PDB file of C-alpha atoms in Angstrom:
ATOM      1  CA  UNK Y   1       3.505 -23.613 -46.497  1.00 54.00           C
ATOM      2  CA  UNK Y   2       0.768 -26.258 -46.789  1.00 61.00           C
ATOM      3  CA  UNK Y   3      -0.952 -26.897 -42.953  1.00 59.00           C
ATOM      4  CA  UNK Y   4       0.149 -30.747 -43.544  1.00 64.00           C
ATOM      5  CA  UNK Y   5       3.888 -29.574 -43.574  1.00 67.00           C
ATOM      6  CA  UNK Y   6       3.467 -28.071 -39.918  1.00 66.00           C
ATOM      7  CA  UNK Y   7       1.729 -30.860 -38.848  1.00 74.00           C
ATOM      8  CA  UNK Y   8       4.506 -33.478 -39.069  1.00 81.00           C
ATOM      9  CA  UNK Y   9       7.607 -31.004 -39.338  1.00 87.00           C
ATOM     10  CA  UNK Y  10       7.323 -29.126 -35.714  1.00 85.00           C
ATOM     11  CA  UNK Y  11       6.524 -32.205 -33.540  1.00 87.00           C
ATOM     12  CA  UNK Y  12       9.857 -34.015 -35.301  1.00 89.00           C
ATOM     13  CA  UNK Y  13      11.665 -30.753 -35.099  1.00 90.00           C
ATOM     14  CA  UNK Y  14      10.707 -30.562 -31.619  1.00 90.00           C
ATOM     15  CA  UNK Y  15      11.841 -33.897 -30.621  1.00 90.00           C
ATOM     16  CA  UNK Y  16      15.040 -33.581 -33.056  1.00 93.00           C
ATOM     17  CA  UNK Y  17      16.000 -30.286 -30.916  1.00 91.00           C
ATOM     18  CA  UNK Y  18      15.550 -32.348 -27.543  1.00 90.00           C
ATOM     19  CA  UNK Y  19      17.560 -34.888 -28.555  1.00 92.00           C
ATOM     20  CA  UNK Y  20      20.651 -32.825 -29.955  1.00 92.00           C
ATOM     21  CA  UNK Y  21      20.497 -31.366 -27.125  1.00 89.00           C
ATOM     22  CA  UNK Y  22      20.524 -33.546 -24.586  1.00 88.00           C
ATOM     23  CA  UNK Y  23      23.767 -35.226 -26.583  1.00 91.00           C
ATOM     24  CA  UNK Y  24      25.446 -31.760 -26.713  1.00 90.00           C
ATOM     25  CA  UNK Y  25      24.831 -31.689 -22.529  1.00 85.00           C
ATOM     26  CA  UNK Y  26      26.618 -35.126 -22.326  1.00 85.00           C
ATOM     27  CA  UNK Y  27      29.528 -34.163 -23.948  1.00 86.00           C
ATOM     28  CA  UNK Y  28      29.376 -30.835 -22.557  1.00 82.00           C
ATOM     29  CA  UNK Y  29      27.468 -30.274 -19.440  1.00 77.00           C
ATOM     30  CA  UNK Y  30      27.150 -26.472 -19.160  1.00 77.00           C
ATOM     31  CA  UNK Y  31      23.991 -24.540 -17.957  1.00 72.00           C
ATOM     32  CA  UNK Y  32      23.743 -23.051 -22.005  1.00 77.00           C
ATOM     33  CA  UNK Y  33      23.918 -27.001 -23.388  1.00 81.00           C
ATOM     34  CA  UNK Y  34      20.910 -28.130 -21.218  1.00 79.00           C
ATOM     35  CA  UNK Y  35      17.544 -29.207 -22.667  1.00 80.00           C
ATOM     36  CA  UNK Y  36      15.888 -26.223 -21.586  1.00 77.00           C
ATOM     37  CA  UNK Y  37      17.837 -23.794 -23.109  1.00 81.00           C
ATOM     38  CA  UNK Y  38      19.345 -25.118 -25.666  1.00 86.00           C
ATOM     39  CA  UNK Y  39      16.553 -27.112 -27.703  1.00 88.00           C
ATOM     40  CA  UNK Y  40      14.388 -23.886 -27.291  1.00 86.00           C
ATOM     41  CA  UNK Y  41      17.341 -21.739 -28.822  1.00 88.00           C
ATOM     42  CA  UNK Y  42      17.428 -24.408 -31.588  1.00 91.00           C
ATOM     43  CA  UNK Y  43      13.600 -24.336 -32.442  1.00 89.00           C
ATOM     44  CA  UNK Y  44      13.541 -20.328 -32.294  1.00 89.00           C
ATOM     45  CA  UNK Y  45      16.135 -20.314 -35.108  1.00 92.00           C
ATOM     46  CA  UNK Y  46      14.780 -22.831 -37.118  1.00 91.00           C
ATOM     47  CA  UNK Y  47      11.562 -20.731 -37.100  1.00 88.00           C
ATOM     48  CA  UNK Y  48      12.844 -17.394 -37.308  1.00 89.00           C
ATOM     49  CA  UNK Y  49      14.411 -19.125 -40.530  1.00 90.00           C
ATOM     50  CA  UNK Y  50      11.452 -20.435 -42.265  1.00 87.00           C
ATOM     51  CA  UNK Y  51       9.294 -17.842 -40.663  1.00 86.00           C
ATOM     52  CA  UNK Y  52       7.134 -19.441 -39.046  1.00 84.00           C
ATOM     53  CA  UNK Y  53       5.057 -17.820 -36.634  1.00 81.00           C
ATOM     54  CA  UNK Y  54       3.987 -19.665 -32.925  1.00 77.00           C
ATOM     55  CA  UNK Y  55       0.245 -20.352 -34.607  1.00 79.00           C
ATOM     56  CA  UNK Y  56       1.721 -22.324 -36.789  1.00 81.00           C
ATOM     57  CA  UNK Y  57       4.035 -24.072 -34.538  1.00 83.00           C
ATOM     58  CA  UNK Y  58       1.623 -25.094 -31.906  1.00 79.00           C
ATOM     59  CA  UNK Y  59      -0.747 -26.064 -35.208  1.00 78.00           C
ATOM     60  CA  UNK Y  60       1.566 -29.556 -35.067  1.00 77.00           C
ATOM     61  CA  UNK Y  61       2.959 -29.645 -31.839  1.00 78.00           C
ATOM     62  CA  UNK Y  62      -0.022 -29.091 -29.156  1.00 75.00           C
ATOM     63  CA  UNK Y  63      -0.407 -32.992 -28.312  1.00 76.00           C
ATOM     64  CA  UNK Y  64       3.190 -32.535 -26.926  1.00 77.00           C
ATOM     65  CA  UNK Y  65       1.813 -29.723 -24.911  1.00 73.00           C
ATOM     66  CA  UNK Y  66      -0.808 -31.560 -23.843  1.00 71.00           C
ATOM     67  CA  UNK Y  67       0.886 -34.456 -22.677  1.00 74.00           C
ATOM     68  CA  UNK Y  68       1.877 -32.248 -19.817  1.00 68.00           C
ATOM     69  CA  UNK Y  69      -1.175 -33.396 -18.256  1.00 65.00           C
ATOM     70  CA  UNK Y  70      -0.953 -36.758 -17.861  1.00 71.00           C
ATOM     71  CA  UNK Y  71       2.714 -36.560 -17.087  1.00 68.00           C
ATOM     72  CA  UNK Y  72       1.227 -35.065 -13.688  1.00 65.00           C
ATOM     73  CA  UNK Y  73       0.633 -38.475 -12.628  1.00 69.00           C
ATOM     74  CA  UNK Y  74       3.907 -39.822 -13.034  1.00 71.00           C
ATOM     75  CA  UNK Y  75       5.103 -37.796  -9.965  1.00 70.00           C
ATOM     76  CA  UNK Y  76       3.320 -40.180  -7.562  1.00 73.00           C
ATOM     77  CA  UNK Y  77       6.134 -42.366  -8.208  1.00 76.00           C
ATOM     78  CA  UNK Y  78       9.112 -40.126  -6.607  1.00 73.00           C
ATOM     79  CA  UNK Y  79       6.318 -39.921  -3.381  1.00 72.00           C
ATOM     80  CA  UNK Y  80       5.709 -42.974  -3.347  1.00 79.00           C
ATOM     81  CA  UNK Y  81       9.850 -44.208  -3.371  1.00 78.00           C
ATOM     82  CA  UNK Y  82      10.709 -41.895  -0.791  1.00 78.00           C
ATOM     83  CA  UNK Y  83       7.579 -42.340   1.485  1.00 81.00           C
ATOM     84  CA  UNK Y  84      10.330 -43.631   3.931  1.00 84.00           C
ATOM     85  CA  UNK Y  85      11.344 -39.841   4.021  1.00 81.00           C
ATOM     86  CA  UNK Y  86       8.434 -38.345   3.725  1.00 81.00           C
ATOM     87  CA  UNK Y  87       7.457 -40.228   7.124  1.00 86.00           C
ATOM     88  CA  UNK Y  88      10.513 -39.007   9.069  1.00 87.00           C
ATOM     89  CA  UNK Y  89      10.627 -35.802   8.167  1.00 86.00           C
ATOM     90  CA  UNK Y  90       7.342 -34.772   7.066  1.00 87.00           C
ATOM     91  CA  UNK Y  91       6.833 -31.610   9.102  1.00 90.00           C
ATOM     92  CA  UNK Y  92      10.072 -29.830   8.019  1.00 89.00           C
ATOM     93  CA  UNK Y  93       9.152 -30.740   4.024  1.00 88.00           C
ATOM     94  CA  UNK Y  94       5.832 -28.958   4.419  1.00 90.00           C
ATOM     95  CA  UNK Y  95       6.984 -26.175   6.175  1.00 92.00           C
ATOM     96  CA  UNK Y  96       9.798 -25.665   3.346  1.00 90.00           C
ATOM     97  CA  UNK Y  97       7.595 -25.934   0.623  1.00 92.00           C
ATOM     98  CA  UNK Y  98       4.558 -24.044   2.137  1.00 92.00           C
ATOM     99  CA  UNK Y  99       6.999 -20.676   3.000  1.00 92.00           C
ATOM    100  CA  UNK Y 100       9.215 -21.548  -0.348  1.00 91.00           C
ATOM    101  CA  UNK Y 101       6.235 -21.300  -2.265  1.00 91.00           C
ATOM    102  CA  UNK Y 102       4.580 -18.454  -0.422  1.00 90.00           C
ATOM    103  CA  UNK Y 103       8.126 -16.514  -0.944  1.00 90.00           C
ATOM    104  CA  UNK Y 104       8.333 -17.231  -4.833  1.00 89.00           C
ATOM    105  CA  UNK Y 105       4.479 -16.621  -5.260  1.00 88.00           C
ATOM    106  CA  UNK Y 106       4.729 -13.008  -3.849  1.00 88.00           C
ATOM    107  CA  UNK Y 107       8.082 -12.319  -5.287  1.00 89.00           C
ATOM    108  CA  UNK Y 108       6.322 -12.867  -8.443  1.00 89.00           C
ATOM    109  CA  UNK Y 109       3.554 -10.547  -7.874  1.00 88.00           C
ATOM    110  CA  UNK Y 110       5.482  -7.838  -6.434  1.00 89.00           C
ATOM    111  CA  UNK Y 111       8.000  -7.755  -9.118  1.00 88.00           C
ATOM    112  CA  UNK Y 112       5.244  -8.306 -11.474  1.00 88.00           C
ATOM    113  CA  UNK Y 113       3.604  -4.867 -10.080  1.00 88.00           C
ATOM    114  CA  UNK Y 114       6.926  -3.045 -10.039  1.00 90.00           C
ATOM    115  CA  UNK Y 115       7.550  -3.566 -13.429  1.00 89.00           C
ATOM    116  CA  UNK Y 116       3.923  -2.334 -13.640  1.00 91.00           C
ATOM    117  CA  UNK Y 117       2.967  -6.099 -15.960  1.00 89.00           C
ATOM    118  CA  UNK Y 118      -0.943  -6.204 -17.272  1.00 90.00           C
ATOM    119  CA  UNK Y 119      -2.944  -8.737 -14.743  1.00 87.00           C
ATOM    120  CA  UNK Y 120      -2.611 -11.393 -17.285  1.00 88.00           C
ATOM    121  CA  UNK Y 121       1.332 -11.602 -17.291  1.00 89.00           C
ATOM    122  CA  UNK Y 122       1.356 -10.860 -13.856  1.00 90.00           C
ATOM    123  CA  UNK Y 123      -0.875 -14.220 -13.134  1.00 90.00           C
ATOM    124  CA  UNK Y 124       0.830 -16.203 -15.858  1.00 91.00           C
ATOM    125  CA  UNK Y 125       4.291 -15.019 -13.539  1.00 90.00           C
ATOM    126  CA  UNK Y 126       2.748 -16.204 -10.437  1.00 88.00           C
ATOM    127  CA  UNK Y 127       3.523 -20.023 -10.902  1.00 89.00           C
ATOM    128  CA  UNK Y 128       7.038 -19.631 -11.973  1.00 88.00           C
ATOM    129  CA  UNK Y 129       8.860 -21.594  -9.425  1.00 86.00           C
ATOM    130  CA  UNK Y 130       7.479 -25.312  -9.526  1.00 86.00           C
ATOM    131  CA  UNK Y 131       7.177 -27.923 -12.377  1.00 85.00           C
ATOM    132  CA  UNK Y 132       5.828 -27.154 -15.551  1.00 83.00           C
ATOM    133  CA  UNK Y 133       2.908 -29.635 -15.905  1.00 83.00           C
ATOM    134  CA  UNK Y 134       1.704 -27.684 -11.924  1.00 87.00           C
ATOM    135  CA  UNK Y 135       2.951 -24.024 -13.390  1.00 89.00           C
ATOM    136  CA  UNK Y 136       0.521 -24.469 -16.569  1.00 87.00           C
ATOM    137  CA  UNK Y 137      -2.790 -26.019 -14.832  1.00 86.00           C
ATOM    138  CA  UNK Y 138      -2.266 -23.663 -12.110  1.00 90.00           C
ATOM    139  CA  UNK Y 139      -1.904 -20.628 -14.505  1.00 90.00           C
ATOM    140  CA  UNK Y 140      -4.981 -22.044 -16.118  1.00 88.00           C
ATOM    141  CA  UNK Y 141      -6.768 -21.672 -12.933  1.00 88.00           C
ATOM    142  CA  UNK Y 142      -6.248 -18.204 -12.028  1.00 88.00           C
ATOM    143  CA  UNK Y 143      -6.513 -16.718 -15.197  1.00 88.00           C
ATOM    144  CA  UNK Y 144      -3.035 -17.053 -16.796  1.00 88.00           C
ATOM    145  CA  UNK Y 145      -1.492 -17.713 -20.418  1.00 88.00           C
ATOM    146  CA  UNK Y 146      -0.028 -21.323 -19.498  1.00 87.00           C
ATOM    147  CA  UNK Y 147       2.228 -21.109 -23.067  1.00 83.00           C
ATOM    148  CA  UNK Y 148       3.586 -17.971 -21.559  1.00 87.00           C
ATOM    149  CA  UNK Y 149       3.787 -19.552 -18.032  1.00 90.00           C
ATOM    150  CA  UNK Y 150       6.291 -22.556 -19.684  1.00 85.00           C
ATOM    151  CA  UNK Y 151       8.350 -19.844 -20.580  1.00 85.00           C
ATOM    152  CA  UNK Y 152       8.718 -18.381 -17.097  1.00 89.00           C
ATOM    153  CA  UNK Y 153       9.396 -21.825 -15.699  1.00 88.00           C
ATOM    154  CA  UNK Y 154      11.775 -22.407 -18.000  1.00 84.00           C
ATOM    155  CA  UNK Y 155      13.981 -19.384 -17.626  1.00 85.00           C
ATOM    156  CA  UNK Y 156      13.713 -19.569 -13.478  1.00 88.00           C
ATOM    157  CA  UNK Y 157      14.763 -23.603 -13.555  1.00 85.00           C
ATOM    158  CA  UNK Y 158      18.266 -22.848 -15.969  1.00 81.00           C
ATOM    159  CA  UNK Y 159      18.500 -19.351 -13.799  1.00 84.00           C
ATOM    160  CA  UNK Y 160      17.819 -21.369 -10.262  1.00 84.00           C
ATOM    161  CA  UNK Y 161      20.030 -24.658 -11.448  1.00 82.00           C
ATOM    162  CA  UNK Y 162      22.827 -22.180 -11.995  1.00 79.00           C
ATOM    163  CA  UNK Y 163      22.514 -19.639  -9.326  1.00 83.00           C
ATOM    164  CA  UNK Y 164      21.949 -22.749  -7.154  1.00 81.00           C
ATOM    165  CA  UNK Y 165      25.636 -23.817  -7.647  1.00 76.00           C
ATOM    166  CA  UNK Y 166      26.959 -20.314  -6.168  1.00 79.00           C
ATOM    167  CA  UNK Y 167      24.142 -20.455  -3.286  1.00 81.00           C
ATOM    168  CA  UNK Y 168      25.005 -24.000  -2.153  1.00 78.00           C
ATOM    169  CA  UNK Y 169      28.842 -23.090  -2.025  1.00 77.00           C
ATOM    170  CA  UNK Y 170      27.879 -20.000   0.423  1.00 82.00           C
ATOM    171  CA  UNK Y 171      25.395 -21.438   2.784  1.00 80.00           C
ATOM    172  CA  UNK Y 172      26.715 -24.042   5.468  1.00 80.00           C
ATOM    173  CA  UNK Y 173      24.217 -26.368   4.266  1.00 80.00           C
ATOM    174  CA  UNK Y 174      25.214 -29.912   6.117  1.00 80.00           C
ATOM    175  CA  UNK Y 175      22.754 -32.509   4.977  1.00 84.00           C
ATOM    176  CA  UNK Y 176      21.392 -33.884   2.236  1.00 83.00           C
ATOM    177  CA  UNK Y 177      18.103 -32.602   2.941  1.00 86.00           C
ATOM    178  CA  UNK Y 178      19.185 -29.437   2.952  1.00 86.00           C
ATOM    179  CA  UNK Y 179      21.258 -29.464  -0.509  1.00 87.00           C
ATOM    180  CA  UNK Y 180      18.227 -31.033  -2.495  1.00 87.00           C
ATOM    181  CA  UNK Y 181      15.596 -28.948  -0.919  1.00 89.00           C
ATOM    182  CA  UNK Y 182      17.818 -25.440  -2.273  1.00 88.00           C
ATOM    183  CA  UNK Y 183      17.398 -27.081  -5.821  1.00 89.00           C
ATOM    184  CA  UNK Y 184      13.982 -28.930  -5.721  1.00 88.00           C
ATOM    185  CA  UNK Y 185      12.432 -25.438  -4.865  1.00 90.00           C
ATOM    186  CA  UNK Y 186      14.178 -23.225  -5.697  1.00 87.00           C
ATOM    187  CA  UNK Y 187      14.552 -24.557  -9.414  1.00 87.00           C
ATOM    188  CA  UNK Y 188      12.327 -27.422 -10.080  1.00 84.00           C
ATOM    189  CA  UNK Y 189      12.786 -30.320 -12.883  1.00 81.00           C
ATOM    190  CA  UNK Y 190      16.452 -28.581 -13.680  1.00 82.00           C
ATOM    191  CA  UNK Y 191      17.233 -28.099 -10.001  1.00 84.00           C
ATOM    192  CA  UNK Y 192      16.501 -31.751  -9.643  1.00 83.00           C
ATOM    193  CA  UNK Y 193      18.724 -32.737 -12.550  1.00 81.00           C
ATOM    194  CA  UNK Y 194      21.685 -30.444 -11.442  1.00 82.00           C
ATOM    195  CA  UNK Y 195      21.142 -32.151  -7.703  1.00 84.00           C
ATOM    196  CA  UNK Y 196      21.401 -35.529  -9.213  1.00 82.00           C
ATOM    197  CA  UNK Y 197      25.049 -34.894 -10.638  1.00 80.00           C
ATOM    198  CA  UNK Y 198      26.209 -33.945  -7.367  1.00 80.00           C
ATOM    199  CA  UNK Y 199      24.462 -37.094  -5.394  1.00 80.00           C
ATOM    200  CA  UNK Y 200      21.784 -39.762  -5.833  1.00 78.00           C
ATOM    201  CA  UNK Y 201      20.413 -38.832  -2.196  1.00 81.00           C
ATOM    202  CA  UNK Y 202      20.407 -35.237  -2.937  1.00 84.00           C
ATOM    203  CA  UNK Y 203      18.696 -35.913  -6.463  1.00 84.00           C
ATOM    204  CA  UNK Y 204      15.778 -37.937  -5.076  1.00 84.00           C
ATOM    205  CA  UNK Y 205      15.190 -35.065  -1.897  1.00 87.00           C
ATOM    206  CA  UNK Y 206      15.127 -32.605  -4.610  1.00 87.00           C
ATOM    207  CA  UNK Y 207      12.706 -34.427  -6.493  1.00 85.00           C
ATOM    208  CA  UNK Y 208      10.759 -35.192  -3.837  1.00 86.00           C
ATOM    209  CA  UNK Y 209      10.579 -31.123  -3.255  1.00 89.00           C
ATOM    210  CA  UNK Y 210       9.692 -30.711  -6.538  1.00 89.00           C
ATOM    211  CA  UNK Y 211       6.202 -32.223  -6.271  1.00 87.00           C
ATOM    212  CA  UNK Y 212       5.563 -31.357  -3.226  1.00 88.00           C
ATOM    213  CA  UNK Y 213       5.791 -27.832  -4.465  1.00 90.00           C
ATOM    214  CA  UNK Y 214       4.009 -28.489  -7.121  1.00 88.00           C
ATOM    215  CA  UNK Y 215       0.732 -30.217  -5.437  1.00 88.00           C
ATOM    216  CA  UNK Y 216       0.734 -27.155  -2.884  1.00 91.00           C
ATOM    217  CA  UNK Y 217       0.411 -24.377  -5.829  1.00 90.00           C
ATOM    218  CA  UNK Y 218      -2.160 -26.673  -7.541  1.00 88.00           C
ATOM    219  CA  UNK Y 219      -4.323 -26.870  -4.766  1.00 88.00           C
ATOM    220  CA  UNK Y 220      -3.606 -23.855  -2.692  1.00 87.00           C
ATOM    221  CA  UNK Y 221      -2.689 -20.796  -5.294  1.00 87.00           C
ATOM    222  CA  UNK Y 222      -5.882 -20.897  -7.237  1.00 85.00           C
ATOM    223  CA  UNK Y 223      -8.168 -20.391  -4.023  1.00 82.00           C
ATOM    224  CA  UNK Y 224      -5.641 -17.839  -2.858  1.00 78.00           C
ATOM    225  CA  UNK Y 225      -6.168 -15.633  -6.207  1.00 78.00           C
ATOM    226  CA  UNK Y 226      -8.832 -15.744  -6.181  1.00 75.00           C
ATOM    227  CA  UNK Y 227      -9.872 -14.792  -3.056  1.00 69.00           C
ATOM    228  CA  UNK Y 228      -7.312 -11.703  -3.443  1.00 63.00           C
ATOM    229  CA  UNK Y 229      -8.580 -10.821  -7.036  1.00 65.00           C
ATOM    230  CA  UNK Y 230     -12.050 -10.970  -5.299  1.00 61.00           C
ATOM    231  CA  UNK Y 231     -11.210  -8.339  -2.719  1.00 57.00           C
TER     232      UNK Y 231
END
């Protein structure tokens, strides 16, 4: 195919794909409609169909990747609508996200070492657990694949959002704190949208987790690698 085809198919594929999807999840809100499993699912046949390899792909649809970037910025607005909350309980939030993300960092490693990974996938595993505009610049920083890195994000937030459910029902979590913190951390942007069906309150704590997370990993992970990978 000429280069001009992937240059205006992918991008309106891509956007095609997120919109059927996010009608299917209306009509049918399971964990296997959302977004992020569904519009990927949809892209992968398409491609495997026209065979079309991931070169070519990203050949049209890298400004979408790079919007990532900017869309880093946006998340000042959750901080700055629930300053209120951040002021009261400011302490326990950065405790939970410092050990949170200390516990999914490691895990990460570790597992990454046990299934005996090459450095690079191990690094690109690292920032699996928060947002995927943090995941990628930190996995830039310490010497990840940031494409690959999406990928992990992506499978942890559907695995997290759904696991999450079970979790929530077991624990004796009492407050609304407590309910969107489980999803914010533990499964990012689609822990955050599965704690906004079950309440505005625990939506917008879960949110507020979310970035949190992510501003620790982008400015604490890449000193900790490499200070480790320097040792």
């Amino acid at each position: 195919m000429r280069p001009e085809f992937h240059l205006v198919f992918w991008p309106a594929a891509t956007v095609l794909a997120y919109v059927c999807a996010r009608l299917s999840y209306r009509r049918h809100a399971r964990w296997w409609t959302s977004a992020l499993v569904l519009a990927p699912a949809l892209l992968l046949a398409l491609a495997l169909a026209l065979h079309t390899g991931y070169r070519e792909y990203m050949a049209g649809s890298h400004w979408l990747t790079a919007m990532l970037g900017p869309v880093i910025v946006a998340f000042a607005l959750p901080l700055y609508q629930q300053r209120a909350l951040i002021r009261r309980y400011w302490p326990v939030l950065t405790a939970g996200v410092a050990v949170g993300s200390i516990i999914a960092g490691v895990s990460a490693w570790l597992l990454g070492g046990m299934l005996d990974l090459p450095a690079d996938l191990r690094l690109s595993l690292l920032p699996r657990s928060v947002a995927t505009p943090f995941a990628m610049t930190v996995s830039s920083h310490v010497g990840g694949v940031p494409d690959l890195t999406a990928v992990f994000v992506i499978v942890t937030g559907v695995a997290g959002a759904a696991i999450g459910q079970l979790v929530r029902g077991w624990l004796p979590l009492r407050s609304a704190l407590a309910r969107g913190a489980l999803f914010g951390m533990g499964a990012h942007g689609a822990g955050t949208a599965k704690a906004r069906e079950l309440a505005a309150e625990e939506g917008a704590v879960a949110g507020l987790v979310m970035v949190m997370a992510g501003l620790f990993n982008v400015l604490v992970t890449p000193a900790v690698v490499a200070g480790l990978l320097a040792h």
